[in-house]
Short mmCIF file of C-alpha atoms and ligand atoms in Angstrom, two decimals:
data_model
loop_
_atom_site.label_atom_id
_atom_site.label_comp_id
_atom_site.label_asym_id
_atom_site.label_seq_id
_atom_site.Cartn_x
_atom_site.Cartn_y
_atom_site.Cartn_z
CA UNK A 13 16.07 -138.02 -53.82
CA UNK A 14 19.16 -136.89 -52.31
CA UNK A 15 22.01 -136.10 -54.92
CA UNK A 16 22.51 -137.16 -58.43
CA UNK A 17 20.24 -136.65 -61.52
CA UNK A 18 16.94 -138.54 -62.78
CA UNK A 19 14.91 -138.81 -65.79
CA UNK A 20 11.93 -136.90 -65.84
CA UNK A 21 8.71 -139.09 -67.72
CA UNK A 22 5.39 -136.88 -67.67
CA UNK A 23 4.80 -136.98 -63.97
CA UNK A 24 7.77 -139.19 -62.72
CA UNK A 25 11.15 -139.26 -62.32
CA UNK A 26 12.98 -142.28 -63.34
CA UNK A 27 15.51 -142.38 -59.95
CA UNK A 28 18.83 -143.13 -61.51
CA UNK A 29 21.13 -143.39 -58.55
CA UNK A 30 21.97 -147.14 -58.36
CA UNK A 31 21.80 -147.69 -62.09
CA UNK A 32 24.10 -145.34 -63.52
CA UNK A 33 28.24 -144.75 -62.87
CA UNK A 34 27.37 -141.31 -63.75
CA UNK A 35 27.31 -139.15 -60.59
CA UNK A 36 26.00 -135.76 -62.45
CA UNK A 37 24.89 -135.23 -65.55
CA UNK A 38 27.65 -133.64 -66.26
CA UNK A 39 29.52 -137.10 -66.57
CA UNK A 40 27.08 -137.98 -68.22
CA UNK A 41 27.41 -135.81 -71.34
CA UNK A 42 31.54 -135.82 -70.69
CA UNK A 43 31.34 -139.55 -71.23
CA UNK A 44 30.30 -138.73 -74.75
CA UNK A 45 27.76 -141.76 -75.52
CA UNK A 46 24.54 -140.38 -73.63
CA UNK A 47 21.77 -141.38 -75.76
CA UNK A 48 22.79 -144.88 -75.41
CA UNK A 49 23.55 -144.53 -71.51
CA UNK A 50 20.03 -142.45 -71.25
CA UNK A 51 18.33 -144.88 -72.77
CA UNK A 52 19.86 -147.80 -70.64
CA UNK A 53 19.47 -146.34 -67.43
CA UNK A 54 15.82 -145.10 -68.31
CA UNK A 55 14.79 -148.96 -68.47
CA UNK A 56 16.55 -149.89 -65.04
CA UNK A 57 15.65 -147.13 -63.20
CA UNK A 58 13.50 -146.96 -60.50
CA UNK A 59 10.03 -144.90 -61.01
CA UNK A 60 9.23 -142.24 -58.20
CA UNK A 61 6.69 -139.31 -57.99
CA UNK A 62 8.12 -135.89 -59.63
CA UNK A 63 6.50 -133.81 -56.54
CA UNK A 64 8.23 -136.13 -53.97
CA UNK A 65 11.57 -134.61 -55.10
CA UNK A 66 13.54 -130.97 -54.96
CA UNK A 67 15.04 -130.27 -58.87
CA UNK A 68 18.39 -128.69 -58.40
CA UNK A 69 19.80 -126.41 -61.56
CA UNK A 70 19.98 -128.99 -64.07
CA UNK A 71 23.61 -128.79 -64.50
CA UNK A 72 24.43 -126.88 -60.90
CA UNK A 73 28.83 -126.83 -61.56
CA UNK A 74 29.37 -125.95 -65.42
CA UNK A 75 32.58 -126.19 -66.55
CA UNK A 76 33.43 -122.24 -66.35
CA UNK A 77 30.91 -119.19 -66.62
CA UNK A 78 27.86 -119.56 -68.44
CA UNK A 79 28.13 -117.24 -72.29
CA UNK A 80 25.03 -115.23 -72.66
CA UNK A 81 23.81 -112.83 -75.54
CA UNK A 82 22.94 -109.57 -75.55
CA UNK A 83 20.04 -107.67 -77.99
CA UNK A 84 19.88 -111.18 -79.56
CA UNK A 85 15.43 -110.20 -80.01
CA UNK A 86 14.81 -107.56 -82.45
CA UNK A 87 11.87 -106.19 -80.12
CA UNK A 88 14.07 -106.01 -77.39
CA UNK A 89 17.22 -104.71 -79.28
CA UNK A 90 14.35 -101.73 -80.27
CA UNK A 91 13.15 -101.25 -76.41
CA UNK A 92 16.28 -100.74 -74.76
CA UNK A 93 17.55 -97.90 -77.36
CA UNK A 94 20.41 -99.87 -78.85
CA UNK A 95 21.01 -100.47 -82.40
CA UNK A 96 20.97 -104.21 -83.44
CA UNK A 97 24.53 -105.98 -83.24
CA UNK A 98 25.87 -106.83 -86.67
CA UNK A 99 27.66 -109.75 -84.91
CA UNK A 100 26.41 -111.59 -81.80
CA UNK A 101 27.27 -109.77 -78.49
CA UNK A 102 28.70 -112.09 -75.68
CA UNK A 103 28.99 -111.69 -72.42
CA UNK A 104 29.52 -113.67 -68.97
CA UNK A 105 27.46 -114.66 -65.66
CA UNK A 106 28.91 -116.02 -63.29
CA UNK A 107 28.02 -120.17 -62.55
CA UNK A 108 27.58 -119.25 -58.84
CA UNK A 109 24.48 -117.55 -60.13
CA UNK A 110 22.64 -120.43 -60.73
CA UNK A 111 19.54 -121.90 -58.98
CA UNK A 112 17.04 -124.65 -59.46
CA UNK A 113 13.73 -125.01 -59.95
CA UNK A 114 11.34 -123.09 -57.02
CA UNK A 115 14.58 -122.05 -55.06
CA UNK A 116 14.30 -118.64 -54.30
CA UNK A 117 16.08 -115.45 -56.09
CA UNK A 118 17.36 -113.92 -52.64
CA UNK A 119 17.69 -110.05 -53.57
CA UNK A 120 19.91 -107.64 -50.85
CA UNK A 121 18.14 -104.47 -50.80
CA UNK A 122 21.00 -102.96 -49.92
CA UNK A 123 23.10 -104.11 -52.94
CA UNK A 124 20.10 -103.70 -55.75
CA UNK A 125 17.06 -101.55 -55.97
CA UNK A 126 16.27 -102.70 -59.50
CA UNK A 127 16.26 -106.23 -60.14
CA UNK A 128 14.48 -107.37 -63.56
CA UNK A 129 13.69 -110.12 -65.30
CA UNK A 130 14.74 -112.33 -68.93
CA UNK A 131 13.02 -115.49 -70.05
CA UNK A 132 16.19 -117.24 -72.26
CA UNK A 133 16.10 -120.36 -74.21
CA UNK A 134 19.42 -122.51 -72.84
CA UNK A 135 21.50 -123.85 -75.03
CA UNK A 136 23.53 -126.97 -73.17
CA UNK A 137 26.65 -127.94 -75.12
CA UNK A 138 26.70 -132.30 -75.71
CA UNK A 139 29.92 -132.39 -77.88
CA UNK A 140 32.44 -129.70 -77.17
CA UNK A 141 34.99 -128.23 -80.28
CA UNK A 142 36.33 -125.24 -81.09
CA UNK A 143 35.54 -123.62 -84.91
CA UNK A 144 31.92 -124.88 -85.12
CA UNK A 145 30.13 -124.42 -88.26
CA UNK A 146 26.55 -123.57 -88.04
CA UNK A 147 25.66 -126.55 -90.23
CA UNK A 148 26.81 -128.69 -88.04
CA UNK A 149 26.35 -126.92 -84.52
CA UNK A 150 23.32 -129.19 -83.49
CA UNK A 151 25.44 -132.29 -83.57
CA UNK A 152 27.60 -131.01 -81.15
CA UNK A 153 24.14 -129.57 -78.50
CA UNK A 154 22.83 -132.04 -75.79
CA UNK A 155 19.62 -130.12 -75.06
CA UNK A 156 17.75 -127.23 -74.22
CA UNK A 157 16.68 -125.71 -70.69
CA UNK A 158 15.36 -122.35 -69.77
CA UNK A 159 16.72 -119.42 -68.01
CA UNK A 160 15.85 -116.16 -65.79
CA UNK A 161 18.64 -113.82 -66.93
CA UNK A 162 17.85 -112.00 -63.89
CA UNK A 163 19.33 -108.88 -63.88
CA UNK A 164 20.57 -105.56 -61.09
CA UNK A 165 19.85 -103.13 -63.37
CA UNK A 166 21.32 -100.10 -61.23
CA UNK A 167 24.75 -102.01 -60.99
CA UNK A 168 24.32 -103.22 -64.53
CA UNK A 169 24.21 -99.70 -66.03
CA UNK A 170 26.87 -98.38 -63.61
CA UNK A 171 29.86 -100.11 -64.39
CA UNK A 172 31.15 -98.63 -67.70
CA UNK A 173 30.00 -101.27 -70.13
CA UNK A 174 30.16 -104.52 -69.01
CA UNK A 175 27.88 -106.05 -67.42
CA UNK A 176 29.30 -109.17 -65.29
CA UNK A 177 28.94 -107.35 -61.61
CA UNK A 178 25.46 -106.82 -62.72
CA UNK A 179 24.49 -110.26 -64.08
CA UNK A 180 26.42 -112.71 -61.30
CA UNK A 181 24.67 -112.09 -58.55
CA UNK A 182 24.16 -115.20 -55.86
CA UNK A 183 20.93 -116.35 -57.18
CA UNK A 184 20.19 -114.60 -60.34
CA UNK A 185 20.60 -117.44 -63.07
CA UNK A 186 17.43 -119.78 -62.11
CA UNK A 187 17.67 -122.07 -64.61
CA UNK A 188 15.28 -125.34 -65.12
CA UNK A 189 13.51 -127.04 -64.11
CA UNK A 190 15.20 -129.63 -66.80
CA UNK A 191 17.08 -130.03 -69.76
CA UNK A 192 14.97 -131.50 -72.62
CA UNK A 193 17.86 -133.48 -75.18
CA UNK A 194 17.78 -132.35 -78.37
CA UNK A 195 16.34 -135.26 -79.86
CA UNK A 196 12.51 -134.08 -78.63
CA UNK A 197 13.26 -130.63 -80.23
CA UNK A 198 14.10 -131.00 -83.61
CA UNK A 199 13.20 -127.83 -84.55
CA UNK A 200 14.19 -125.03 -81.69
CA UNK A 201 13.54 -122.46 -84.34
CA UNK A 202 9.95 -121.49 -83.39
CA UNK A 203 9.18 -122.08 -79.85
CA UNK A 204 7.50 -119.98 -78.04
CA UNK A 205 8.56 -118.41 -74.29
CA UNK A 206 6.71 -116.12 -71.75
CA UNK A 207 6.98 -115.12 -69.14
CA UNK A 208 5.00 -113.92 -65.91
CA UNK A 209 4.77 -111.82 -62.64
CA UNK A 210 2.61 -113.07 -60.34
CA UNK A 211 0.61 -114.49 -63.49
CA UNK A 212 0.97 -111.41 -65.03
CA UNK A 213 2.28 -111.78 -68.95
CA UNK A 214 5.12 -109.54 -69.44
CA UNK A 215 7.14 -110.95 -72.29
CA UNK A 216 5.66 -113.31 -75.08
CA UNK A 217 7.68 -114.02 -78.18
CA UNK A 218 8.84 -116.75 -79.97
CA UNK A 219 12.72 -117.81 -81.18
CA UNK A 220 11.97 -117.86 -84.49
CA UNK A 221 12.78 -113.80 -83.77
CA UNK A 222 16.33 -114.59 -82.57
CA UNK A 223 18.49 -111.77 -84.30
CA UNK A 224 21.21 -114.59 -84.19
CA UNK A 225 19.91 -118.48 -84.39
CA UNK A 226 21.25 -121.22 -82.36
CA UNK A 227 23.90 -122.80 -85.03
CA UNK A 228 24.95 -118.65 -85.62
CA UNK A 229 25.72 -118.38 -81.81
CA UNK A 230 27.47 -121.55 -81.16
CA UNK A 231 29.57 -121.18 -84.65
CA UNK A 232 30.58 -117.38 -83.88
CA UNK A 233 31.31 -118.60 -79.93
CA UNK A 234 33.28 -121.52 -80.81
CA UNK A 235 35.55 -119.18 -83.10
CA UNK A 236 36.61 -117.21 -80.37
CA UNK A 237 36.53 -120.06 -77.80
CA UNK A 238 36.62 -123.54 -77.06
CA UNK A 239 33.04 -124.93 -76.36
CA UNK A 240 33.48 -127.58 -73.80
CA UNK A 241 30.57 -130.01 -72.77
CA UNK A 242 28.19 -128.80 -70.24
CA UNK A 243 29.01 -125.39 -71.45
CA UNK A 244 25.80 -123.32 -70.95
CA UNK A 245 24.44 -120.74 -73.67
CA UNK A 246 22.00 -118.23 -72.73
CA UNK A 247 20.38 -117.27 -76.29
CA UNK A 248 18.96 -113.50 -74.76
CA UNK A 249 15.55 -112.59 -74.08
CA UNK A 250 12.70 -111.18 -76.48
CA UNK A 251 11.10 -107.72 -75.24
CA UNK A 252 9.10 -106.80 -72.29
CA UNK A 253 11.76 -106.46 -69.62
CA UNK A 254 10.79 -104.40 -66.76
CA UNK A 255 13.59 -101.30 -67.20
CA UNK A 256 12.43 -100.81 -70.45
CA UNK A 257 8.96 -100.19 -69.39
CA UNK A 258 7.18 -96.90 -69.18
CA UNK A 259 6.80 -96.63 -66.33
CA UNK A 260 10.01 -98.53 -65.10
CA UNK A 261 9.00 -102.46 -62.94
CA UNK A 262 11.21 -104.36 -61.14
CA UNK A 263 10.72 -107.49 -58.75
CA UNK A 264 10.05 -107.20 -55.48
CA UNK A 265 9.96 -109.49 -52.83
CA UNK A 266 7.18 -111.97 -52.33
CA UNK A 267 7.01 -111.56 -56.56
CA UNK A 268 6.66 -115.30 -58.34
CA UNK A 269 8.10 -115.22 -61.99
CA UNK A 270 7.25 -118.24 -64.22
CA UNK A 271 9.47 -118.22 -67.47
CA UNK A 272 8.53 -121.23 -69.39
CA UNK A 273 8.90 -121.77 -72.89
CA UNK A 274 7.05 -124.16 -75.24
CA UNK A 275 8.46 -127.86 -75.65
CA UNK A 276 10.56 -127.82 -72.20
CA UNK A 277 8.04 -126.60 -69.28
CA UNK A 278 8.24 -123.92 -67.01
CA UNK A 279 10.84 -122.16 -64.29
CA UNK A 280 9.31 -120.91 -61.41
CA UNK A 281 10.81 -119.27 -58.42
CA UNK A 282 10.05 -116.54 -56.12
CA UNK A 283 11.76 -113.27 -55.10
CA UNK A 284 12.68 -112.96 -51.21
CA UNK A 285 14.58 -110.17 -49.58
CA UNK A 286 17.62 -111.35 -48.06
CA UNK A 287 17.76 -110.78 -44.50
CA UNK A 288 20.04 -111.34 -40.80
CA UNK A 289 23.46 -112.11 -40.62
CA UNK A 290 25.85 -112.78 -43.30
CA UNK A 291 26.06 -116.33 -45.48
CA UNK A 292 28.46 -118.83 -43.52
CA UNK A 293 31.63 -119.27 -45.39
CA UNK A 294 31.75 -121.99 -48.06
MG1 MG B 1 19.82 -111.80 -71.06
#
């Protein structure tokens, strides 16, 4: 497949290109009726082997920076030193961050020394709106995907607080390798994530130990802001980061880190150094 979006059905993908108006899947949850659209394109579609195609980020050009939560586990709220946040704690990465499924995280050794790693459950707005109330948030979510909150830890801690420099690096929101619609995860109150280095476990939780639940996030962010569809929540990541660690780990290159999470599948990409000549303008 070259461009546009599919349906993914066990070990196929349901090739939507010539059946659907929809360009993106971003159109596709703008146009507002997607279980109905979904459901007609899945029996036109033309069936084609998963492995014969290259997943993209699921929704590669959000509509603005993805939100993402801080100390939102109580384990990891405890490892890093910080008190847990009576209220949940936002901040931004920046969309040019984001990867797909087995792209590579390409780390400059000259800009980080410490790069770590987050396993996040994604929260992918359907219905935007602005002064959500958690008993109504899940009408307005399209599905769930998972991220790598991958993280420069050195330039993280450096700059006084906030943490965007840190976060936004090219490549350090893989985030995949689908989105799973809400309607095949009814209850996203007890699924569990890991992740692993080089099929090593290093974090292994489940989100029923989110400080902050899913309707809680999206009703305290759509207070302060408008949600707008294809807006991308990152929910924050249970302990077992690599800072935090006695000793200290962080990625290195040639590293594969699978972050999967129970219900959706699993992300997988590899760590390469970046190397030669500067990245041709864009
Ligand atoms: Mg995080």
């Amino acid at each position: 497949m070259n461009g546009g979006w599919g349906i993914v059905v066990r070990d196929s993908l349901l090739d939507t290109r010539n059946v659907t108006q929809h360009r993106s899947l971003l159109e596709l949850i703008r146009a507002g009726d997607w279980v109905h659209d979904l459901k007609r394109t899945a029996g036109l579609a033309e069936e084609i082997p998963l492995g014969s195609t290259r997943l993209a980020a699921p929704i590669p050009h959000p509509p603005g920076d993805m939100i993402a939560l801080g100390l939102n586990y109580r384990p990891h709220a405890g490892e890093t030193g910080f008190t847990l946040p009576s209220r949940p704690i936002l901040f931004a990465k920046a969309n040019t961050s984001l990867i797909g499924h087995e792209e590579p995280i390409v780390v400059d050794p000259t800009v980080t020394q410490q790069v770590d790693w987050e396993v996040e459950l994604v929260i992918v707005i359907g219905r935007g709106g602005r002064d959500i109330r958690a008993g109504n948030a899940l009408e307005h979510v399209f599905g769930y995907t998972i991220a790598n909150d991958v993280s420069a830890r050195d330039l993280q801690f450096a700059d006084g607080g906030q943490w965007y420099r840190g976060k936004s690096l090219d490549g350090f929101c893989p985030m995949g390798p689908w989105i799973v619609t809400i309607d095949e995860i009814p209850d996203p109150a007890d699924l569990t994530l890991e992740l692993r280095v080089n099929g090593v476990i290093k974090q292994q939780d489940s989100t029923s130990q989110l400080v902050f639940t899913i309707p809680e996030i999206i009703e305290s962010v759509s207070a302060a802001r408008t949600l707008r569809p294809g807006d991308l929540i990152l929910t924050g990541t249970p302990g077992g980061v690599g800072f935090a660690r006695k000793p200290p780990e962080f990625l290195l290159a040639g590293d594969v880190v699978d972050a999967s999470i129970q219900g959706i599948g699993t992300l997988r990409n590899q760590v390469k150094a970046r190397t030669g000549a500067a990245t041709p303008e864009v």
